[in-house]
Amino acid sequence: MGTADRKAKEKEQLKSLILDSARKLFVEKGVEQTTIRSIAKSIDYSVGTVYVYFRDKNAILNELHTQGFAQLGGLFKVLAHVENPMERLIAMGRLYIKFAMENPDMYELMFTLKAPMEVLDQAKNEEWNEGISAFTVLKTTVEQCIAANHFKGHEPEPLTFMIWSLVHGMCSLHISDRTNGVHLNHANHIVDAGYEEFLKILKKL
Amino acid sequence: MGTADRKAKEKEQLKSLILDSARKLFVEKGVEQTTIRSIAKSIDYSVGTVYVYFRDKNAILNELHTQGFAQLGGLFKVLAHVENPMERLIAMGRLYIKFAMENPDMYELMFTLKAPMEVLDQAKNEEWNEGISAFTVLKTTVEQCIAANHFKGHEPEPLTFMIWSLVHGMCSLHISDRTNGVHLNHANHIVDAGYEEFLKILKKL
DNA sequence: TGCATTATTGAACAATGTTCATTTATATTT
DNA sequence: AAATATAAATGAACATTGTTCAATAATGCA
């Protein structure tokens, strides 16, 4: 069965080729400008071929969104050695913001755009595993903070959601161009300045 | 010059008719499904006429986005009589969340979608007045809180941005379908539960 | 070599935003 | 009132998109 294996491998390779090309175009030109035709053209295949490997454009966006979570997860691994959960929490926030600022299109795909979510069949009760995993990582750290006597009187899950939302909100507003009106005296970026305020609050808890 | 006045009024009326119809379709079907053709059809005019009154689809979305801010601003007026700035701040957050949950499409238009922002000519240094006004209202309340001895050691503007982001982040994640994985024991909605955690923090500041 | 399976193709379709020469309606002038 | 000038409205036509699918080409097997 050597041929079957090889063909399976070739299929995987072409699928990866499509995805890599799609990601490249997507980061360069954005979601809307990344057309199936432009993807096909960039890898010298026809539009039809793309549709052999992906049900539709949303399926491609969904895979890219999954890759984004893998990338972010990879970055977070560096923080595993930080013993102090509070320190780790703070560092996670910084890294999250850094990732969002440096990869705004990927971030949108991961946390804002509806398209990559639409492959989840609600009838089948399919869940957003990437998000749940990422949330769980954050929640674990928050729970360790609570175990270390921080956040007294708080509920882990809603608190985790609140912290996530705080950081996400800043990134999201910035990426959606809603922070232009917020002028600052400081040389600091508004998102960084906002995060500093959050850190001041953390110290009081 | 009675005729000129009347014609100007008629033009305004038709413009309003287009906008009203657009908003209706938009709230019913979403942005993408609200096509120029469907708008034209619903008011028994041709597509060309719509383009006489609006440069492009983004211009329509921008006007609806402005209407959204007017609507939200109207809701906030009810809070003017709340003397205690901290109470007012808390009530503003609740109202903001209520508005976002009840008008998710409008909310997206106001705070997430890029389209309505694209009418702002960056070469002309045009600013996002709706957002700036809304931000200023919130900032004023935060400053009054500071004057009432809350938020010691905080900078008004970044703190305001942080609070806004916190609430926006929760609404935004929910509207973008990113809260499905976050299960709760409580009967509470996750966004409300998250806001409760924020209130607990406020009490410690 | 001939056949069967698999992979690839790209023309064709429907839907969309947008334009603009043409037509219709309205207002002004003679 | 008729003729003319201005303004408003039209909708066919274009370019671009996602998507489909019968036809073609390539590959594996007997």
CSV table of C-alpha atoms (C1' of nucleotides) in Angstrom, one decimal:
chain,number,residue,atom,x,y,z
A,1,MET,CA,0.0,0.0,0.0
A,2,GLY,CA,2.9,2.4,-0.7
A,3,THR,CA,1.0,4.3,-3.3
A,4,ALA,CA,-2.0,5.0,-1.1
A,5,ASP,CA,0.2,6.3,1.6
A,6,ARG,CA,2.0,8.5,-0.8
A,7,LYS,CA,-1.2,9.9,-2.2
A,8,ALA,CA,-2.5,10.6,1.2
A,9,LYS,CA,0.7,12.5,1.9
A,10,GLU,CA,0.4,14.4,-1.3
A,11,LYS,CA,-3.1,15.4,-0.4
A,12,GLU,CA,-2.0,16.7,2.9
A,13,GLN,CA,0.8,18.6,1.3
A,14,LEU,CA,-1.5,20.3,-1.2
A,15,LYS,CA,-3.9,21.1,1.6
A,16,SER,CA,-1.0,22.7,3.5
A,17,LEU,CA,0.1,24.5,0.4
A,18,ILE,CA,-3.4,26.0,0.0
A,19,LEU,CA,-3.5,27.0,3.7
A,20,ASP,CA,0.0,28.5,3.7
A,21,SER,CA,-0.8,30.6,0.6
A,22,ALA,CA,-4.1,31.6,2.1
A,23,ARG,CA,-2.5,32.7,5.3
A,24,LYS,CA,0.1,34.7,3.4
A,25,LEU,CA,-2.5,36.5,1.3
A,26,PHE,CA,-4.8,36.9,4.3
A,27,VAL,CA,-2.1,38.6,6.4
A,28,GLU,CA,-1.1,40.8,3.5
A,29,LYS,CA,-4.5,41.8,2.1
A,30,GLY,CA,-7.1,40.9,4.7
A,31,VAL,CA,-10.0,38.5,4.6
A,32,GLU,CA,-12.1,40.1,1.9
A,33,GLN,CA,-9.3,40.6,-0.5
A,34,THR,CA,-8.2,37.0,-0.1
A,35,THR,CA,-10.4,35.4,-2.8
A,36,ILE,CA,-10.5,31.8,-3.8
A,37,ARG,CA,-9.2,32.9,-7.1
A,38,SER,CA,-6.2,34.7,-5.7
A,39,ILE,CA,-5.3,31.6,-3.6
A,40,ALA,CA,-5.6,29.3,-6.6
A,41,LYS,CA,-3.6,31.6,-8.7
A,42,SER,CA,-0.8,31.9,-6.2
A,43,ILE,CA,-0.2,28.2,-6.1
A,44,ASP,CA,-0.9,27.6,-9.8
A,45,TYR,CA,-4.0,25.5,-9.3
A,46,SER,CA,-7.6,26.1,-10.4
A,47,VAL,CA,-10.4,27.4,-8.2
A,48,GLY,CA,-12.0,24.0,-8.5
A,49,THR,CA,-9.1,22.3,-6.8
A,50,VAL,CA,-9.3,24.5,-3.8
A,51,TYR,CA,-12.9,23.4,-3.4
A,52,VAL,CA,-11.8,19.7,-3.5
A,53,TYR,CA,-9.7,20.4,-0.4
A,54,PHE,CA,-12.1,22.8,1.4
A,55,ARG,CA,-15.8,22.8,1.5
A,56,ASP,CA,-15.9,26.6,1.3
A,57,LYS,CA,-14.1,29.8,2.2
A,58,ASN,CA,-15.3,29.6,5.8
A,59,ALA,CA,-13.6,26.2,6.1
A,60,ILE,CA,-10.3,27.8,5.1
A,61,LEU,CA,-10.8,30.7,7.5
A,62,ASN,CA,-11.6,28.2,10.3
A,63,GLU,CA,-8.4,26.3,9.8
A,64,LEU,CA,-6.4,29.5,9.8
A,65,HIS,CA,-8.2,30.5,13.0
A,66,THR,CA,-7.1,27.2,14.5
A,67,GLN,CA,-3.5,27.8,13.4
A,68,GLY,CA,-3.7,31.2,15.2
A,69,PHE,CA,-4.6,29.5,18.4
A,70,ALA,CA,-1.8,27.1,18.0
A,71,GLN,CA,0.6,30.0,17.4
A,72,LEU,CA,-0.7,31.9,20.5
A,73,GLY,CA,-0.6,28.7,22.5
A,74,GLY,CA,3.0,28.2,21.5
A,75,LEU,CA,3.8,31.7,22.8
A,76,PHE,CA,2.2,31.0,26.1
A,77,LYS,CA,4.4,27.9,26.6
A,78,VAL,CA,7.3,30.2,27.4
A,79,LEU,CA,5.3,31.3,30.5
A,80,ALA,CA,5.0,27.7,31.9
A,81,HIS,CA,8.1,28.1,34.0
A,82,VAL,CA,6.8,31.2,35.8
A,83,GLU,CA,6.0,29.8,39.3
A,84,ASN,CA,4.1,32.8,40.7
A,85,PRO,CA,0.6,32.6,39.3
A,86,MET,CA,0.1,36.3,39.6
A,87,GLU,CA,3.3,37.1,37.7
A,88,ARG,CA,2.2,34.5,35.1
A,89,LEU,CA,-1.2,36.1,34.8
A,90,ILE,CA,0.3,39.5,34.2
A,91,ALA,CA,2.8,38.1,31.7
A,92,MET,CA,0.0,36.3,29.9
A,93,GLY,CA,-1.9,39.5,29.4
A,94,ARG,CA,1.2,41.3,28.0
A,95,LEU,CA,1.9,38.5,25.6
A,96,TYR,CA,-1.8,38.4,24.5
A,97,ILE,CA,-1.7,42.1,23.8
A,98,LYS,CA,1.6,41.8,21.9
A,99,PHE,CA,0.2,39.0,19.8
A,100,ALA,CA,-2.9,40.9,19.0
A,101,MET,CA,-1.0,44.1,18.0
A,102,GLU,CA,1.5,42.2,15.9
A,103,ASN,CA,-1.1,39.9,14.2
A,104,PRO,CA,-4.3,42.0,14.0
A,105,ASP,CA,-5.8,40.1,11.1
A,106,MET,CA,-5.2,36.7,12.8
A,107,TYR,CA,-6.6,38.1,16.0
A,108,GLU,CA,-9.8,39.2,14.3
A,109,LEU,CA,-10.1,35.8,12.8
A,110,MET,CA,-9.7,34.2,16.2
A,111,PHE,CA,-12.0,36.4,18.2
A,112,THR,CA,-14.2,38.6,16.2
A,113,LEU,CA,-15.1,37.4,12.7
A,114,LYS,CA,-18.2,35.3,12.5
A,115,ALA,CA,-17.1,33.3,9.4
A,116,PRO,CA,-14.7,30.8,11.0
A,117,MET,CA,-17.4,30.0,13.6
A,118,GLU,CA,-20.0,29.2,11.0
A,119,VAL,CA,-18.5,25.8,10.3
A,120,LEU,CA,-19.5,24.7,13.8
A,121,ASP,CA,-22.8,22.8,13.4
A,122,GLN,CA,-25.1,23.9,16.2
A,123,ALA,CA,-27.4,21.0,15.5
A,124,LYS,CA,-24.6,18.7,16.2
A,125,ASN,CA,-23.8,20.7,19.4
A,126,GLU,CA,-20.2,21.2,18.1
A,127,GLU,CA,-18.1,23.3,20.4
A,128,TRP,CA,-15.4,25.9,19.9
A,129,ASN,CA,-12.6,23.8,21.2
A,130,GLU,CA,-9.8,26.3,20.5
A,131,GLY,CA,-11.5,28.9,22.5
A,132,ILE,CA,-12.4,26.6,25.4
A,133,SER,CA,-8.8,25.3,25.6
A,134,ALA,CA,-7.4,28.9,25.7
A,135,PHE,CA,-9.9,29.9,28.3
A,136,THR,CA,-9.1,26.9,30.4
A,137,VAL,CA,-5.4,27.8,30.4
A,138,LEU,CA,-6.3,31.3,31.7
A,139,LYS,CA,-8.8,30.0,34.2
A,140,THR,CA,-6.2,27.6,35.7
A,141,THR,CA,-3.9,30.5,36.3
A,142,VAL,CA,-6.7,32.5,37.9
A,143,GLU,CA,-7.5,29.5,40.1
A,144,GLN,CA,-3.9,29.3,41.2
A,145,CYS,CA,-4.0,33.0,42.1
A,146,ILE,CA,-7.1,32.3,44.2
A,147,ALA,CA,-5.3,29.4,45.8
A,148,ALA,CA,-2.5,31.8,46.6
A,149,ASN,CA,-5.0,34.0,48.4
A,150,HIS,CA,-5.6,36.6,45.7
A,151,PHE,CA,-9.0,37.6,44.4
A,152,LYS,CA,-10.8,37.1,47.6
A,153,GLY,CA,-14.6,36.7,47.3
A,154,HIS,CA,-14.4,36.2,43.5
A,155,GLU,CA,-15.8,33.4,41.4
A,156,PRO,CA,-13.1,31.8,39.2
A,157,GLU,CA,-15.0,31.4,35.9
A,158,PRO,CA,-16.8,34.8,35.7
A,159,LEU,CA,-13.6,36.5,36.9
A,160,THR,CA,-11.5,34.8,34.2
A,161,PHE,CA,-14.1,35.9,31.7
A,162,MET,CA,-13.9,39.4,33.0
A,163,ILE,CA,-10.1,39.5,32.8
A,164,TRP,CA,-10.1,38.0,29.3
A,165,SER,CA,-12.7,40.5,28.2
A,166,LEU,CA,-10.7,43.4,29.6
A,167,VAL,CA,-7.7,42.6,27.6
A,168,HIS,CA,-9.7,41.5,24.5
A,169,GLY,CA,-11.7,44.6,24.7
A,170,MET,CA,-8.7,46.9,24.4
A,171,CYS,CA,-7.2,44.9,21.6
A,172,SER,CA,-10.5,44.6,19.8
A,173,LEU,CA,-11.2,48.3,20.0
A,174,HIS,CA,-7.8,49.2,18.7
A,175,ILE,CA,-7.9,46.7,15.8
A,176,SER,CA,-11.4,48.0,14.9
A,177,ASP,CA,-10.0,51.5,14.7
A,178,ARG,CA,-12.0,52.7,17.7
A,179,THR,CA,-9.1,54.2,19.7
A,180,ASN,CA,-8.2,57.0,17.3
A,181,GLY,CA,-10.1,59.5,19.3
A,182,VAL,CA,-8.5,58.6,22.6
A,183,HIS,CA,-5.5,60.9,22.7
A,184,LEU,CA,-2.9,60.5,25.4
A,185,ASN,CA,-0.3,62.8,26.9
A,186,HIS,CA,2.0,59.9,27.5
A,187,ALA,CA,4.2,58.5,24.8
A,188,ASN,CA,2.6,55.2,25.8
A,189,HIS,CA,0.2,53.4,23.5
A,190,ILE,CA,-3.3,53.6,24.9
A,191,VAL,CA,-3.6,49.8,25.1
A,192,ASP,CA,-0.5,49.6,27.1
A,193,ALA,CA,-1.6,52.5,29.3
A,194,GLY,CA,-4.9,50.8,29.8
A,195,TYR,CA,-3.2,47.6,30.8
A,196,GLU,CA,-1.1,49.5,33.4
A,197,GLU,CA,-4.3,50.7,35.0
A,198,PHE,CA,-5.4,47.1,35.2
A,199,LEU,CA,-2.1,46.2,36.9
A,200,LYS,CA,-2.6,48.9,39.5
A,201,ILE,CA,-6.0,47.4,40.3
A,202,LEU,CA,-4.5,43.9,40.5
A,203,LYS,CA,-2.1,45.1,43.2
A,204,LYS,CA,-5.0,46.2,45.3
A,205,LEU,CA,-6.7,42.8,45.2
B,1,MET,CA,-38.2,80.3,-3.0
B,2,GLY,CA,-40.9,78.0,-1.7
B,3,THR,CA,-40.2,75.3,-4.2
B,4,ALA,CA,-36.5,75.0,-3.4
B,5,ASP,CA,-37.3,74.6,0.3
B,6,ARG,CA,-40.0,72.0,-0.5
B,7,LYS,CA,-37.6,70.1,-2.7
B,8,ALA,CA,-34.9,70.1,-0.1
B,9,LYS,CA,-37.4,68.8,2.4
B,10,GLU,CA,-38.5,66.1,0.0
B,11,LYS,CA,-34.9,65.1,-0.5
B,12,GLU,CA,-34.4,64.8,3.2
B,13,GLN,CA,-37.6,62.7,3.5
B,14,LEU,CA,-36.4,60.3,0.8
B,15,LYS,CA,-33.0,60.1,2.5
B,16,SER,CA,-34.7,59.2,5.8
B,17,LEU,CA,-36.9,56.7,4.0
B,18,ILE,CA,-33.9,55.0,2.7
B,19,LEU,CA,-32.2,55.0,6.1
B,20,ASP,CA,-35.3,53.7,7.9
B,21,SER,CA,-35.7,50.9,5.5
B,22,ALA,CA,-32.0,50.1,5.6
B,23,ARG,CA,-32.1,49.9,9.4
B,24,LYS,CA,-35.1,47.7,9.4
B,25,LEU,CA,-33.5,45.3,6.9
B,26,PHE,CA,-30.2,45.5,8.7
B,27,VAL,CA,-31.6,44.6,12.1
B,28,GLU,CA,-33.7,41.8,10.5
B,29,LYS,CA,-31.1,40.2,8.2
B,30,GLY,CA,-27.7,41.6,9.1
B,31,VAL,CA,-25.2,43.7,7.2
B,32,GLU,CA,-24.3,41.4,4.4
B,33,GLN,CA,-27.9,40.4,3.6
B,34,THR,CA,-28.9,44.1,3.5
B,35,THR,CA,-28.2,44.7,-0.2
B,36,ILE,CA,-28.7,48.0,-2.0
B,37,ARG,CA,-31.2,46.1,-4.2
B,38,SER,CA,-33.2,45.0,-1.2
B,39,ILE,CA,-33.3,48.5,0.2
B,40,ALA,CA,-34.4,49.9,-3.1
B,41,LYS,CA,-37.0,47.2,-3.5
B,42,SER,CA,-38.5,47.8,-0.1
B,43,ILE,CA,-39.1,51.5,-0.8
B,44,ASP,CA,-40.1,51.0,-4.4
B,45,TYR,CA,-37.2,52.9,-5.9
B,46,SER,CA,-34.4,51.8,-8.2
B,47,VAL,CA,-30.9,51.0,-7.1
B,48,GLY,CA,-29.7,54.1,-8.9
B,49,THR,CA,-31.8,56.4,-6.7
B,50,VAL,CA,-30.1,55.0,-3.5
B,51,TYR,CA,-26.8,56.0,-5.0
B,52,VAL,CA,-28.1,59.5,-5.6
B,53,TYR,CA,-28.5,59.9,-1.8
B,54,PHE,CA,-25.6,57.9,-0.6
B,55,ARG,CA,-22.1,57.7,-2.1
B,56,ASP,CA,-21.9,53.9,-1.3
B,57,LYS,CA,-23.0,51.2,1.1
B,58,ASN,CA,-20.5,52.3,3.7
B,59,ALA,CA,-22.1,55.7,3.8
B,60,ILE,CA,-25.4,54.1,4.7
B,61,LEU,CA,-23.8,52.0,7.4
B,62,ASN,CA,-22.0,55.1,8.7
B,63,GLU,CA,-25.3,56.9,9.1
B,64,LEU,CA,-26.9,54.0,10.9
B,65,HIS,CA,-23.9,53.7,13.1
B,66,THR,CA,-24.4,57.4,14.0
B,67,GLN,CA,-28.1,56.7,14.7
B,68,GLY,CA,-26.9,54.0,17.1
B,69,PHE,CA,-24.9,56.4,19.1
B,70,ALA,CA,-27.8,58.8,19.2
B,71,GLN,CA,-30.0,55.9,20.5
B,72,LEU,CA,-27.4,54.9,23.2
B,73,GLY,CA,-26.9,58.6,24.1
B,74,GLY,CA,-30.6,58.9,24.6
B,75,LEU,CA,-30.6,55.9,27.0
B,76,PHE,CA,-27.8,57.4,29.0
B,77,LYS,CA,-29.7,60.6,29.5
B,78,VAL,CA,-31.9,58.8,32.0
B,79,LEU,CA,-28.8,58.5,34.2
B,80,ALA,CA,-28.1,62.2,34.4
B,81,HIS,CA,-30.0,62.6,37.6
B,82,VAL,CA,-28.0,60.0,39.4
B,83,GLU,CA,-25.9,62.2,41.7
B,84,ASN,CA,-23.4,59.7,43.0
B,85,PRO,CA,-20.8,59.3,40.2
B,86,MET,CA,-19.9,55.8,41.3
B,87,GLU,CA,-23.6,54.7,41.2
B,88,ARG,CA,-23.9,56.4,37.8
B,89,LEU,CA,-20.8,54.6,36.5
B,90,ILE,CA,-22.2,51.3,37.5
B,91,ALA,CA,-25.6,52.0,36.0
B,92,MET,CA,-23.9,53.2,32.8
B,93,GLY,CA,-22.2,49.8,32.5
B,94,ARG,CA,-25.5,48.0,33.0
B,95,LEU,CA,-27.2,50.1,30.4
B,96,TYR,CA,-24.4,49.7,28.0
B,97,ILE,CA,-24.6,45.9,28.3
B,98,LYS,CA,-28.3,45.9,28.0
B,99,PHE,CA,-28.1,47.9,24.8
B,100,ALA,CA,-25.5,45.6,23.3
B,101,MET,CA,-27.5,42.5,24.1
B,102,GLU,CA,-30.7,43.9,22.8
B,103,ASN,CA,-29.2,45.4,19.7
B,104,PRO,CA,-26.3,43.2,18.7
B,105,ASP,CA,-26.2,44.2,15.1
B,106,MET,CA,-26.3,47.9,15.9
B,107,TYR,CA,-23.6,47.3,18.4
B,108,GLU,CA,-21.4,45.6,15.9
B,109,LEU,CA,-21.9,48.5,13.5
B,110,MET,CA,-20.9,51.0,16.3
B,111,PHE,CA,-17.9,49.2,17.7
B,112,THR,CA,-16.6,46.4,15.6
B,113,LEU,CA,-17.3,46.7,11.9
B,114,LYS,CA,-14.7,48.5,9.8
B,115,ALA,CA,-17.1,49.5,7.1
B,116,PRO,CA,-18.7,52.5,8.8
B,117,MET,CA,-15.3,53.8,9.7
B,118,GLU,CA,-14.0,53.8,6.2
B,119,VAL,CA,-15.9,57.0,5.3
B,120,LEU,CA,-13.6,58.9,7.6
B,121,ASP,CA,-10.9,60.4,5.3
B,122,GLN,CA,-7.6,59.9,7.1
B,123,ALA,CA,-5.9,62.4,4.8
B,124,LYS,CA,-8.3,65.0,6.0
B,125,ASN,CA,-7.7,64.0,9.6
B,126,GLU,CA,-11.4,63.3,10.1
B,127,GLU,CA,-12.2,62.1,13.6
B,128,TRP,CA,-14.7,59.6,14.9
B,129,ASN,CA,-16.9,62.2,16.7
B,130,GLU,CA,-19.5,59.8,17.9
B,131,GLY,CA,-17.0,57.6,19.7
B,132,ILE,CA,-15.1,60.6,21.1
B,133,SER,CA,-18.4,62.1,22.5
B,134,ALA,CA,-19.4,58.8,24.1
B,135,PHE,CA,-15.9,58.3,25.5
B,136,THR,CA,-16.0,61.8,27.0
B,137,VAL,CA,-19.3,61.2,28.8
B,138,LEU,CA,-17.8,58.1,30.4
B,139,LYS,CA,-14.5,59.9,31.2
B,140,THR,CA,-16.4,62.7,32.9
B,141,THR,CA,-18.1,60.3,35.2
B,142,VAL,CA,-14.8,58.6,36.0
B,143,GLU,CA,-13.2,61.9,36.7
B,144,GLN,CA,-16.1,62.7,39.1
B,145,CYS,CA,-15.4,59.4,40.8
B,146,ILE,CA,-11.8,60.4,41.2
B,147,ALA,CA,-12.9,63.7,42.6
B,148,ALA,CA,-15.0,61.8,45.1
B,149,ASN,CA,-11.8,60.0,46.2
B,150,HIS,CA,-12.2,56.8,44.3
B,151,PHE,CA,-9.6,55.2,42.0
B,152,LYS,CA,-6.7,56.5,43.9
B,153,GLY,CA,-3.4,56.5,42.0
B,154,HIS,CA,-5.2,56.1,38.6
B,155,GLU,CA,-4.9,58.1,35.4
B,156,PRO,CA,-8.4,59.2,34.2
B,157,GLU,CA,-8.0,58.6,30.5
B,158,PRO,CA,-6.4,55.2,30.5
B,159,LEU,CA,-8.6,54.1,33.3
B,160,THR,CA,-11.7,55.1,31.4
B,161,PHE,CA,-10.4,53.2,28.4
B,162,MET,CA,-9.8,50.2,30.5
B,163,ILE,CA,-13.4,50.2,32.0
B,164,TRP,CA,-14.9,50.8,28.6
B,165,SER,CA,-12.8,47.9,27.2
B,166,LEU,CA,-13.8,45.6,30.0
B,167,VAL,CA,-17.5,46.1,29.3
B,168,HIS,CA,-17.1,46.2,25.5
B,169,GLY,CA,-14.9,43.1,25.6
B,170,MET,CA,-17.7,41.0,27.3
B,171,CYS,CA,-20.3,42.3,24.9
B,172,SER,CA,-18.1,41.9,21.9
B,173,LEU,CA,-17.1,38.3,22.7
B,174,HIS,CA,-20.7,37.4,23.3
B,175,ILE,CA,-21.9,38.9,20.1
B,176,SER,CA,-19.2,37.3,18.1
B,177,ASP,CA,-20.2,33.9,19.5
B,178,ARG,CA,-17.1,33.4,21.6
B,179,THR,CA,-18.8,32.7,24.9
B,180,ASN,CA,-20.5,29.5,24.0
B,181,GLY,CA,-17.7,27.5,25.6
B,182,VAL,CA,-17.9,29.3,28.9
B,183,HIS,CA,-20.4,27.3,30.9
B,184,LEU,CA,-21.7,28.5,34.2
B,185,ASN,CA,-23.3,26.8,37.1
B,186,HIS,CA,-25.3,29.9,37.9
B,187,ALA,CA,-28.5,30.7,36.1
B,188,ASN,CA,-26.9,34.1,35.4
B,189,HIS,CA,-25.7,35.0,32.0
B,190,ILE,CA,-21.9,35.0,31.7
B,191,VAL,CA,-21.8,38.6,30.7
B,192,ASP,CA,-23.8,39.6,33.8
B,193,ALA,CA,-21.7,37.3,35.9
B,194,GLY,CA,-18.6,38.9,34.5
B,195,TYR,CA,-20.0,42.4,35.3
B,196,GLU,CA,-20.7,41.3,38.9
B,197,GLU,CA,-17.0,40.5,39.3
B,198,PHE,CA,-16.2,43.9,38.1
B,199,LEU,CA,-18.5,45.4,40.6
B,200,LYS,CA,-16.8,43.4,43.4
B,201,ILE,CA,-13.5,44.9,42.3
B,202,LEU,CA,-15.0,48.4,42.2
B,203,LYS,CA,-16.0,48.1,45.9
B,204,LYS,CA,-12.4,47.5,46.8
B,205,LEU,CA,-11.1,50.6,45.1
C,1,DT,C1',-1.6,-1.6,-23.5
C,2,DG,C1',-6.3,-0.8,-22.0
C,3,DC,C1',-9.3,0.2,-18.3
C,4,DA,C1',-10.8,2.3,-13.9
C,5,DT,C1',-10.1,5.4,-10.6
C,6,DT,C1',-8.7,9.8,-9.0
C,7,DA,C1',-7.4,14.5,-9.6
C,8,DT,C1',-7.9,18.8,-11.9
C,9,DT,C1',-10.0,22.0,-14.6
C,10,DG,C1',-12.4,26.3,-15.9
C,11,DA,C1',-16.6,27.7,-18.0
C,12,DA,C1',-21.0,29.0,-16.1
C,13,DC,C1',-24.2,30.7,-12.5
C,14,DA,C1',-26.1,33.7,-9.1
C,15,DA,C1',-25.5,37.5,-6.2
C,16,DT,C1',-23.4,41.7,-5.1
C,17,DG,C1',-21.7,46.8,-5.3
C,18,DT,C1',-21.4,50.3,-8.5
C,19,DT,C1',-21.7,53.4,-12.7
C,20,DC,C1',-23.8,56.3,-16.1
C,21,DA,C1',-26.2,57.2,-20.4
C,22,DT,C1',-31.1,57.6,-21.0
C,23,DT,C1',-35.6,58.6,-19.7
C,24,DT,C1',-39.0,60.9,-17.0
C,25,DA,C1',-40.7,64.5,-14.1
C,26,DT,C1',-40.6,69.0,-12.5
C,27,DA,C1',-39.7,73.9,-12.6
C,28,DT,C1',-38.9,78.1,-15.2
C,29,DT,C1',-39.2,81.1,-19.0
C,30,DT,C1',-41.3,83.0,-23.0
D,1,DA,C1',-49.9,77.3,-22.7
D,2,DA,C1',-46.0,75.8,-24.9
D,3,DA,C1',-41.2,75.5,-25.0
D,4,DT,C1',-37.2,75.0,-22.7
D,5,DA,C1',-34.0,74.0,-18.9
D,6,DT,C1',-33.1,71.7,-14.8
D,7,DA,C1',-33.5,68.0,-11.6
D,8,DA,C1',-34.7,63.3,-10.4
D,9,DA,C1',-35.1,58.6,-11.2
D,10,DT,C1',-34.1,54.7,-13.9
D,11,DG,C1',-32.2,50.0,-14.9
D,12,DA,C1',-29.2,47.8,-18.0
D,13,DA,C1',-24.5,46.8,-17.9
D,14,DC,C1',-19.9,45.9,-15.7
D,15,DA,C1',-16.6,43.9,-12.5
D,16,DT,C1',-15.9,40.9,-8.8
D,17,DT,C1',-17.1,37.6,-5.7
D,18,DG,C1',-18.2,32.4,-3.9
D,19,DT,C1',-19.6,28.3,-5.7
D,20,DT,C1',-20.8,24.2,-8.7
D,21,DC,C1',-20.2,20.4,-11.8
D,22,DA,C1',-19.8,18.2,-16.3
D,23,DA,C1',-15.7,17.5,-18.9
D,24,DT,C1',-10.9,16.6,-19.2
D,25,DA,C1',-6.4,14.9,-17.8
D,26,DA,C1',-3.5,12.2,-15.0
D,27,DT,C1',-2.5,8.2,-12.6
D,28,DG,C1',-2.6,3.5,-10.9
D,29,DC,C1',-3.6,-1.3,-11.9
D,30,DA,C1',-4.5,-5.7,-14.4
